[in-house]
JSON list of C-alpha atoms in Angstrom, two decimals:
[
{"chain": "A", "resi": 1, "resn": "UNK", "atom": "CA", "xyz": [-26.32, -5.00, -16.50]},
{"chain": "A", "resi": 2, "resn": "UNK", "atom": "CA", "xyz": [-24.67, -1.62, -17.16]},
{"chain": "A", "resi": 3, "resn": "UNK", "atom": "CA", "xyz": [-26.53, -0.13, -14.17]},
{"chain": "A", "resi": 4, "resn": "UNK", "atom": "CA", "xyz": [-25.31, -2.96, -11.96]},
{"chain": "A", "resi": 5, "resn": "UNK", "atom": "CA", "xyz": [-21.72, -2.37, -13.12]},
{"chain": "A", "resi": 6, "resn": "UNK", "atom": "CA", "xyz": [-22.06, 1.35, -12.44]},
{"chain": "A", "resi": 7, "resn": "UNK", "atom": "CA", "xyz": [-23.50, 0.70, -8.97]},
{"chain": "A", "resi": 8, "resn": "UNK", "atom": "CA", "xyz": [-20.63, -1.67, -8.19]},
{"chain": "A", "resi": 9, "resn": "UNK", "atom": "CA", "xyz": [-18.10, 0.94, -9.34]},
{"chain": "A", "resi": 10, "resn": "UNK", "atom": "CA", "xyz": [-19.73, 3.60, -7.17]},
{"chain": "A", "resi": 11, "resn": "UNK", "atom": "CA", "xyz": [-19.59, 1.35, -4.12]},
{"chain": "A", "resi": 12, "resn": "UNK", "atom": "CA", "xyz": [-15.90, 0.73, -4.79]},
{"chain": "A", "resi": 13, "resn": "UNK", "atom": "CA", "xyz": [-15.34, 4.45, -5.10]},
{"chain": "A", "resi": 14, "resn": "UNK", "atom": "CA", "xyz": [-16.59, 5.30, -1.60]},
{"chain": "A", "resi": 15, "resn": "UNK", "atom": "CA", "xyz": [-13.93, 6.97, 0.52]},
{"chain": "A", "resi": 16, "resn": "UNK", "atom": "CA", "xyz": [-11.50, 4.20, 1.29]},
{"chain": "A", "resi": 17, "resn": "UNK", "atom": "CA", "xyz": [-9.56, 5.91, 4.07]},
{"chain": "A", "resi": 18, "resn": "UNK", "atom": "CA", "xyz": [-12.42, 5.84, 6.57]},
{"chain": "A", "resi": 19, "resn": "UNK", "atom": "CA", "xyz": [-12.83, 2.10, 6.23]},
{"chain": "A", "resi": 20, "resn": "UNK", "atom": "CA", "xyz": [-9.07, 1.43, 6.30]},
{"chain": "A", "resi": 21, "resn": "UNK", "atom": "CA", "xyz": [-8.39, 3.46, 9.41]},
{"chain": "A", "resi": 22, "resn": "UNK", "atom": "CA", "xyz": [-10.27, 0.98, 11.56]},
{"chain": "A", "resi": 23, "resn": "UNK", "atom": "CA", "xyz": [-8.36, -2.04, 10.25]},
{"chain": "A", "resi": 24, "resn": "UNK", "atom": "CA", "xyz": [-5.90, -3.82, 12.51]},
{"chain": "A", "resi": 25, "resn": "UNK", "atom": "CA", "xyz": [-2.30, -3.57, 11.35]},
{"chain": "A", "resi": 26, "resn": "UNK", "atom": "CA", "xyz": [-2.82, -0.62, 9.00]},
{"chain": "A", "resi": 27, "resn": "UNK", "atom": "CA", "xyz": [-1.24, 2.83, 9.01]},
{"chain": "A", "resi": 28, "resn": "UNK", "atom": "CA", "xyz": [-3.47, 5.49, 7.43]},
{"chain": "A", "resi": 29, "resn": "UNK", "atom": "CA", "xyz": [-2.26, 9.01, 6.71]},
{"chain": "A", "resi": 30, "resn": "UNK", "atom": "CA", "xyz": [-4.63, 11.58, 5.22]},
{"chain": "A", "resi": 31, "resn": "UNK", "atom": "CA", "xyz": [-2.63, 14.26, 3.40]},
{"chain": "A", "resi": 32, "resn": "UNK", "atom": "CA", "xyz": [-3.19, 17.63, 1.79]},
{"chain": "A", "resi": 33, "resn": "UNK", "atom": "CA", "xyz": [-1.51, 16.42, -1.40]},
{"chain": "A", "resi": 34, "resn": "UNK", "atom": "CA", "xyz": [-3.34, 15.68, -4.60]},
{"chain": "A", "resi": 35, "resn": "UNK", "atom": "CA", "xyz": [-3.57, 12.09, -5.80]},
{"chain": "A", "resi": 36, "resn": "UNK", "atom": "CA", "xyz": [-0.89, 12.50, -8.49]},
{"chain": "A", "resi": 37, "resn": "UNK", "atom": "CA", "xyz": [1.39, 14.45, -6.16]},
{"chain": "A", "resi": 38, "resn": "UNK", "atom": "CA", "xyz": [1.14, 11.78, -3.47]},
{"chain": "A", "resi": 39, "resn": "UNK", "atom": "CA", "xyz": [1.96, 8.99, -5.94]},
{"chain": "A", "resi": 40, "resn": "UNK", "atom": "CA", "xyz": [5.06, 10.91, -7.05]},
{"chain": "A", "resi": 41, "resn": "UNK", "atom": "CA", "xyz": [6.00, 11.62, -3.43]},
{"chain": "A", "resi": 42, "resn": "UNK", "atom": "CA", "xyz": [5.71, 7.93, -2.44]},
{"chain": "A", "resi": 43, "resn": "UNK", "atom": "CA", "xyz": [7.98, 6.90, -5.32]},
{"chain": "A", "resi": 44, "resn": "UNK", "atom": "CA", "xyz": [10.53, 9.60, -4.48]},
{"chain": "A", "resi": 45, "resn": "UNK", "atom": "CA", "xyz": [10.50, 8.84, -0.75]},
{"chain": "A", "resi": 46, "resn": "UNK", "atom": "CA", "xyz": [10.88, 5.12, -1.47]},
{"chain": "A", "resi": 47, "resn": "UNK", "atom": "CA", "xyz": [13.95, 5.79, -3.62]},
{"chain": "A", "resi": 48, "resn": "UNK", "atom": "CA", "xyz": [15.43, 8.09, -0.96]},
{"chain": "A", "resi": 49, "resn": "UNK", "atom": "CA", "xyz": [14.95, 5.32, 1.62]},
{"chain": "A", "resi": 50, "resn": "UNK", "atom": "CA", "xyz": [16.56, 2.55, -0.43]},
{"chain": "A", "resi": 51, "resn": "UNK", "atom": "CA", "xyz": [13.39, 0.87, -1.64]},
{"chain": "A", "resi": 52, "resn": "UNK", "atom": "CA", "xyz": [12.47, 0.17, -5.23]},
{"chain": "A", "resi": 53, "resn": "UNK", "atom": "CA", "xyz": [9.05, 0.32, -6.85]},
{"chain": "A", "resi": 54, "resn": "UNK", "atom": "CA", "xyz": [8.53, -3.36, -7.64]},
{"chain": "A", "resi": 55, "resn": "UNK", "atom": "CA", "xyz": [4.86, -3.27, -8.67]},
{"chain": "A", "resi": 56, "resn": "UNK", "atom": "CA", "xyz": [2.24, -0.68, -9.44]},
{"chain": "A", "resi": 57, "resn": "UNK", "atom": "CA", "xyz": [-1.43, -1.16, -10.24]},
{"chain": "A", "resi": 58, "resn": "UNK", "atom": "CA", "xyz": [-4.70, 0.70, -10.13]},
{"chain": "A", "resi": 59, "resn": "UNK", "atom": "CA", "xyz": [-8.14, 0.45, -11.70]},
{"chain": "A", "resi": 60, "resn": "UNK", "atom": "CA", "xyz": [-8.77, 4.16, -12.30]},
{"chain": "A", "resi": 61, "resn": "UNK", "atom": "CA", "xyz": [-7.41, 4.56, -15.83]},
{"chain": "A", "resi": 62, "resn": "UNK", "atom": "CA", "xyz": [-8.89, 1.34, -17.18]},
{"chain": "A", "resi": 63, "resn": "UNK", "atom": "CA", "xyz": [-12.25, 2.10, -15.57]},
{"chain": "A", "resi": 64, "resn": "UNK", "atom": "CA", "xyz": [-12.19, 5.54, -17.21]},
{"chain": "A", "resi": 65, "resn": "UNK", "atom": "CA", "xyz": [-11.49, 3.94, -20.60]},
{"chain": "A", "resi": 66, "resn": "UNK", "atom": "CA", "xyz": [-14.63, 1.84, -20.02]},
{"chain": "A", "resi": 67, "resn": "UNK", "atom": "CA", "xyz": [-16.71, 4.94, -19.28]},
{"chain": "A", "resi": 68, "resn": "UNK", "atom": "CA", "xyz": [-16.66, 4.49, -15.50]},
{"chain": "A", "resi": 69, "resn": "UNK", "atom": "CA", "xyz": [-15.40, 7.41, -13.42]},
{"chain": "A", "resi": 70, "resn": "UNK", "atom": "CA", "xyz": [-13.93, 6.39, -10.05]},
{"chain": "A", "resi": 71, "resn": "UNK", "atom": "CA", "xyz": [-11.60, 8.26, -7.71]},
{"chain": "A", "resi": 72, "resn": "UNK", "atom": "CA", "xyz": [-7.86, 7.70, -8.07]},
{"chain": "A", "resi": 73, "resn": "UNK", "atom": "CA", "xyz": [-6.74, 4.40, -6.60]},
{"chain": "A", "resi": 74, "resn": "UNK", "atom": "CA", "xyz": [-3.16, 3.12, -6.86]},
{"chain": "A", "resi": 75, "resn": "UNK", "atom": "CA", "xyz": [-1.25, 0.32, -5.16]},
{"chain": "A", "resi": 76, "resn": "UNK", "atom": "CA", "xyz": [2.54, 0.71, -5.16]},
{"chain": "A", "resi": 77, "resn": "UNK", "atom": "CA", "xyz": [4.62, -2.30, -4.12]},
{"chain": "A", "resi": 78, "resn": "UNK", "atom": "CA", "xyz": [7.94, -1.42, -2.46]},
{"chain": "A", "resi": 79, "resn": "UNK", "atom": "CA", "xyz": [10.84, -3.65, -1.45]},
{"chain": "A", "resi": 80, "resn": "UNK", "atom": "CA", "xyz": [14.55, -4.25, -1.92]},
{"chain": "A", "resi": 81, "resn": "UNK", "atom": "CA", "xyz": [16.66, -7.31, -2.57]},
{"chain": "A", "resi": 82, "resn": "UNK", "atom": "CA", "xyz": [18.60, -7.16, 0.71]},
{"chain": "A", "resi": 83, "resn": "UNK", "atom": "CA", "xyz": [15.39, -7.67, 2.68]},
{"chain": "A", "resi": 84, "resn": "UNK", "atom": "CA", "xyz": [14.20, -10.34, 0.26]},
{"chain": "A", "resi": 85, "resn": "UNK", "atom": "CA", "xyz": [17.35, -12.42, 0.69]},
{"chain": "A", "resi": 86, "resn": "UNK", "atom": "CA", "xyz": [17.23, -12.09, 4.47]},
{"chain": "A", "resi": 87, "resn": "UNK", "atom": "CA", "xyz": [13.57, -13.04, 4.69]},
{"chain": "A", "resi": 88, "resn": "UNK", "atom": "CA", "xyz": [14.00, -16.00, 2.34]},
{"chain": "A", "resi": 89, "resn": "UNK", "atom": "CA", "xyz": [16.60, -17.37, 4.77]},
{"chain": "A", "resi": 90, "resn": "UNK", "atom": "CA", "xyz": [14.11, -17.17, 7.63]},
{"chain": "A", "resi": 91, "resn": "UNK", "atom": "CA", "xyz": [10.78, -18.04, 6.04]},
{"chain": "A", "resi": 92, "resn": "UNK", "atom": "CA", "xyz": [10.49, -18.83, 2.33]},
{"chain": "A", "resi": 93, "resn": "UNK", "atom": "CA", "xyz": [6.70, -18.78, 2.74]},
{"chain": "A", "resi": 94, "resn": "UNK", "atom": "CA", "xyz": [6.78, -15.18, 3.97]},
{"chain": "A", "resi": 95, "resn": "UNK", "atom": "CA", "xyz": [8.11, -13.95, 0.64]},
{"chain": "A", "resi": 96, "resn": "UNK", "atom": "CA", "xyz": [4.59, -14.26, -0.81]},
{"chain": "A", "resi": 97, "resn": "UNK", "atom": "CA", "xyz": [3.98, -10.98, 1.04]},
{"chain": "A", "resi": 98, "resn": "UNK", "atom": "CA", "xyz": [6.70, -9.07, -0.80]},
{"chain": "A", "resi": 99, "resn": "UNK", "atom": "CA", "xyz": [6.56, -6.42, -2.00]},
{"chain": "A", "resi": 100, "resn": "UNK", "atom": "CA", "xyz": [4.86, -4.55, 0.81]},
{"chain": "A", "resi": 101, "resn": "UNK", "atom": "CA", "xyz": [2.23, -2.30, -0.71]},
{"chain": "A", "resi": 102, "resn": "UNK", "atom": "CA", "xyz": [1.40, 1.35, -0.17]},
{"chain": "A", "resi": 103, "resn": "UNK", "atom": "CA", "xyz": [-2.09, 2.38, -1.17]},
{"chain": "A", "resi": 104, "resn": "UNK", "atom": "CA", "xyz": [-2.89, 5.88, -2.49]},
{"chain": "A", "resi": 105, "resn": "UNK", "atom": "CA", "xyz": [-6.56, 6.84, -2.64]},
{"chain": "A", "resi": 106, "resn": "UNK", "atom": "CA", "xyz": [-8.12, 10.03, -3.92]},
{"chain": "A", "resi": 107, "resn": "UNK", "atom": "CA", "xyz": [-10.55, 11.77, -1.58]},
{"chain": "A", "resi": 108, "resn": "UNK", "atom": "CA", "xyz": [-13.70, 13.67, -2.67]},
{"chain": "A", "resi": 109, "resn": "UNK", "atom": "CA", "xyz": [-12.10, 17.01, -1.70]},
{"chain": "A", "resi": 110, "resn": "UNK", "atom": "CA", "xyz": [-9.15, 16.49, -4.09]},
{"chain": "A", "resi": 111, "resn": "UNK", "atom": "CA", "xyz": [-6.68, 15.42, -1.43]},
{"chain": "A", "resi": 112, "resn": "UNK", "atom": "CA", "xyz": [-5.25, 11.92, -1.17]},
{"chain": "A", "resi": 113, "resn": "UNK", "atom": "CA", "xyz": [-4.72, 9.38, 1.60]},
{"chain": "A", "resi": 114, "resn": "UNK", "atom": "CA", "xyz": [-1.73, 7.08, 2.01]},
{"chain": "A", "resi": 115, "resn": "UNK", "atom": "CA", "xyz": [-2.35, 3.69, 3.64]},
{"chain": "A", "resi": 116, "resn": "UNK", "atom": "CA", "xyz": [-0.34, 0.54, 4.10]},
{"chain": "A", "resi": 117, "resn": "UNK", "atom": "CA", "xyz": [-0.25, -2.62, 6.15]},
{"chain": "A", "resi": 118, "resn": "UNK", "atom": "CA", "xyz": [2.55, -2.53, 8.70]},
{"chain": "A", "resi": 119, "resn": "UNK", "atom": "CA", "xyz": [5.30, -4.96, 7.69]},
{"chain": "A", "resi": 120, "resn": "UNK", "atom": "CA", "xyz": [5.34, -6.37, 11.25]},
{"chain": "A", "resi": 121, "resn": "UNK", "atom": "CA", "xyz": [1.64, -7.18, 10.85]},
{"chain": "A", "resi": 122, "resn": "UNK", "atom": "CA", "xyz": [2.08, -8.69, 7.39]},
{"chain": "A", "resi": 123, "resn": "UNK", "atom": "CA", "xyz": [4.96, -10.91, 8.47]},
{"chain": "A", "resi": 124, "resn": "UNK", "atom": "CA", "xyz": [3.46, -11.83, 11.86]},
{"chain": "A", "resi": 125, "resn": "UNK", "atom": "CA", "xyz": [1.57, -14.65, 10.18]},
{"chain": "A", "resi": 126, "resn": "UNK", "atom": "CA", "xyz": [4.91, -16.39, 9.56]},
{"chain": "A", "resi": 127, "resn": "UNK", "atom": "CA", "xyz": [6.26, -16.11, 13.12]},
{"chain": "A", "resi": 128, "resn": "UNK", "atom": "CA", "xyz": [6.17, -19.87, 13.63]},
{"chain": "A", "resi": 129, "resn": "UNK", "atom": "CA", "xyz": [8.55, -20.32, 10.70]},
{"chain": "A", "resi": 130, "resn": "UNK", "atom": "CA", "xyz": [10.69, -17.17, 10.88]},
{"chain": "A", "resi": 131, "resn": "UNK", "atom": "CA", "xyz": [10.84, -16.67, 14.63]},
{"chain": "A", "resi": 132, "resn": "UNK", "atom": "CA", "xyz": [12.41, -13.68, 16.32]},
{"chain": "A", "resi": 133, "resn": "UNK", "atom": "CA", "xyz": [14.75, -13.05, 13.38]},
{"chain": "A", "resi": 134, "resn": "UNK", "atom": "CA", "xyz": [11.80, -12.42, 11.08]},
{"chain": "A", "resi": 135, "resn": "UNK", "atom": "CA", "xyz": [10.16, -10.18, 13.69]},
{"chain": "A", "resi": 136, "resn": "UNK", "atom": "CA", "xyz": [13.38, -8.14, 13.84]},
{"chain": "A", "resi": 137, "resn": "UNK", "atom": "CA", "xyz": [13.48, -7.68, 10.06]},
{"chain": "A", "resi": 138, "resn": "UNK", "atom": "CA", "xyz": [9.79, -6.77, 10.06]},
{"chain": "A", "resi": 139, "resn": "UNK", "atom": "CA", "xyz": [10.47, -4.12, 12.72]},
{"chain": "A", "resi": 140, "resn": "UNK", "atom": "CA", "xyz": [13.24, -2.69, 10.50]},
{"chain": "A", "resi": 141, "resn": "UNK", "atom": "CA", "xyz": [10.78, -2.57, 7.64]},
{"chain": "A", "resi": 142, "resn": "UNK", "atom": "CA", "xyz": [8.21, -0.86, 9.89]},
{"chain": "A", "resi": 143, "resn": "UNK", "atom": "CA", "xyz": [10.68, 1.96, 10.51]},
{"chain": "A", "resi": 144, "resn": "UNK", "atom": "CA", "xyz": [11.60, 2.19, 6.83]},
{"chain": "A", "resi": 145, "resn": "UNK", "atom": "CA", "xyz": [7.97, 2.30, 5.68]},
{"chain": "A", "resi": 146, "resn": "UNK", "atom": "CA", "xyz": [7.14, 4.87, 8.36]},
{"chain": "A", "resi": 147, "resn": "UNK", "atom": "CA", "xyz": [9.99, 7.02, 7.03]},
{"chain": "A", "resi": 148, "resn": "UNK", "atom": "CA", "xyz": [8.67, 6.70, 3.47]},
{"chain": "A", "resi": 149, "resn": "UNK", "atom": "CA", "xyz": [5.14, 7.54, 4.59]},
{"chain": "A", "resi": 150, "resn": "UNK", "atom": "CA", "xyz": [6.26, 10.54, 6.64]},
{"chain": "A", "resi": 151, "resn": "UNK", "atom": "CA", "xyz": [8.39, 11.93, 3.81]},
{"chain": "A", "resi": 152, "resn": "UNK", "atom": "CA", "xyz": [5.69, 11.32, 1.20]},
{"chain": "A", "resi": 153, "resn": "UNK", "atom": "CA", "xyz": [2.92, 12.91, 3.22]},
{"chain": "A", "resi": 154, "resn": "UNK", "atom": "CA", "xyz": [4.81, 16.12, 4.12]}
]
């Protein structure tokens, strides 16, 4: 059973950025930053762009405490209340998607990759309820998240 768990962990640890780059609706930005530096940069860039860190999760530390070594892997959920209130007025169902998540993955060479689903893609599934108004807010969020990603990956 331990071997099966280790095999599963190794499969999960394969370079995530290659697989993500081919996904529809994703932005993927390889960087020269280390994993820890990129996490700090995402949080700083979010703050500078008026977004708060709403959630944060990753399996790396807990896996390590269980004796399993996997590359760094962190999901950082970003949002702000102004967008939440606006979206709730257009499509209460769409709020299940908030916060929008940025994904930091550690690469074998010590660098890290920043990935995220475009807000316009995430909210497109609620177009029938939110209409053009929701598409407009999603486009604003696209620009905001692109600014965060650009600043964080510099």
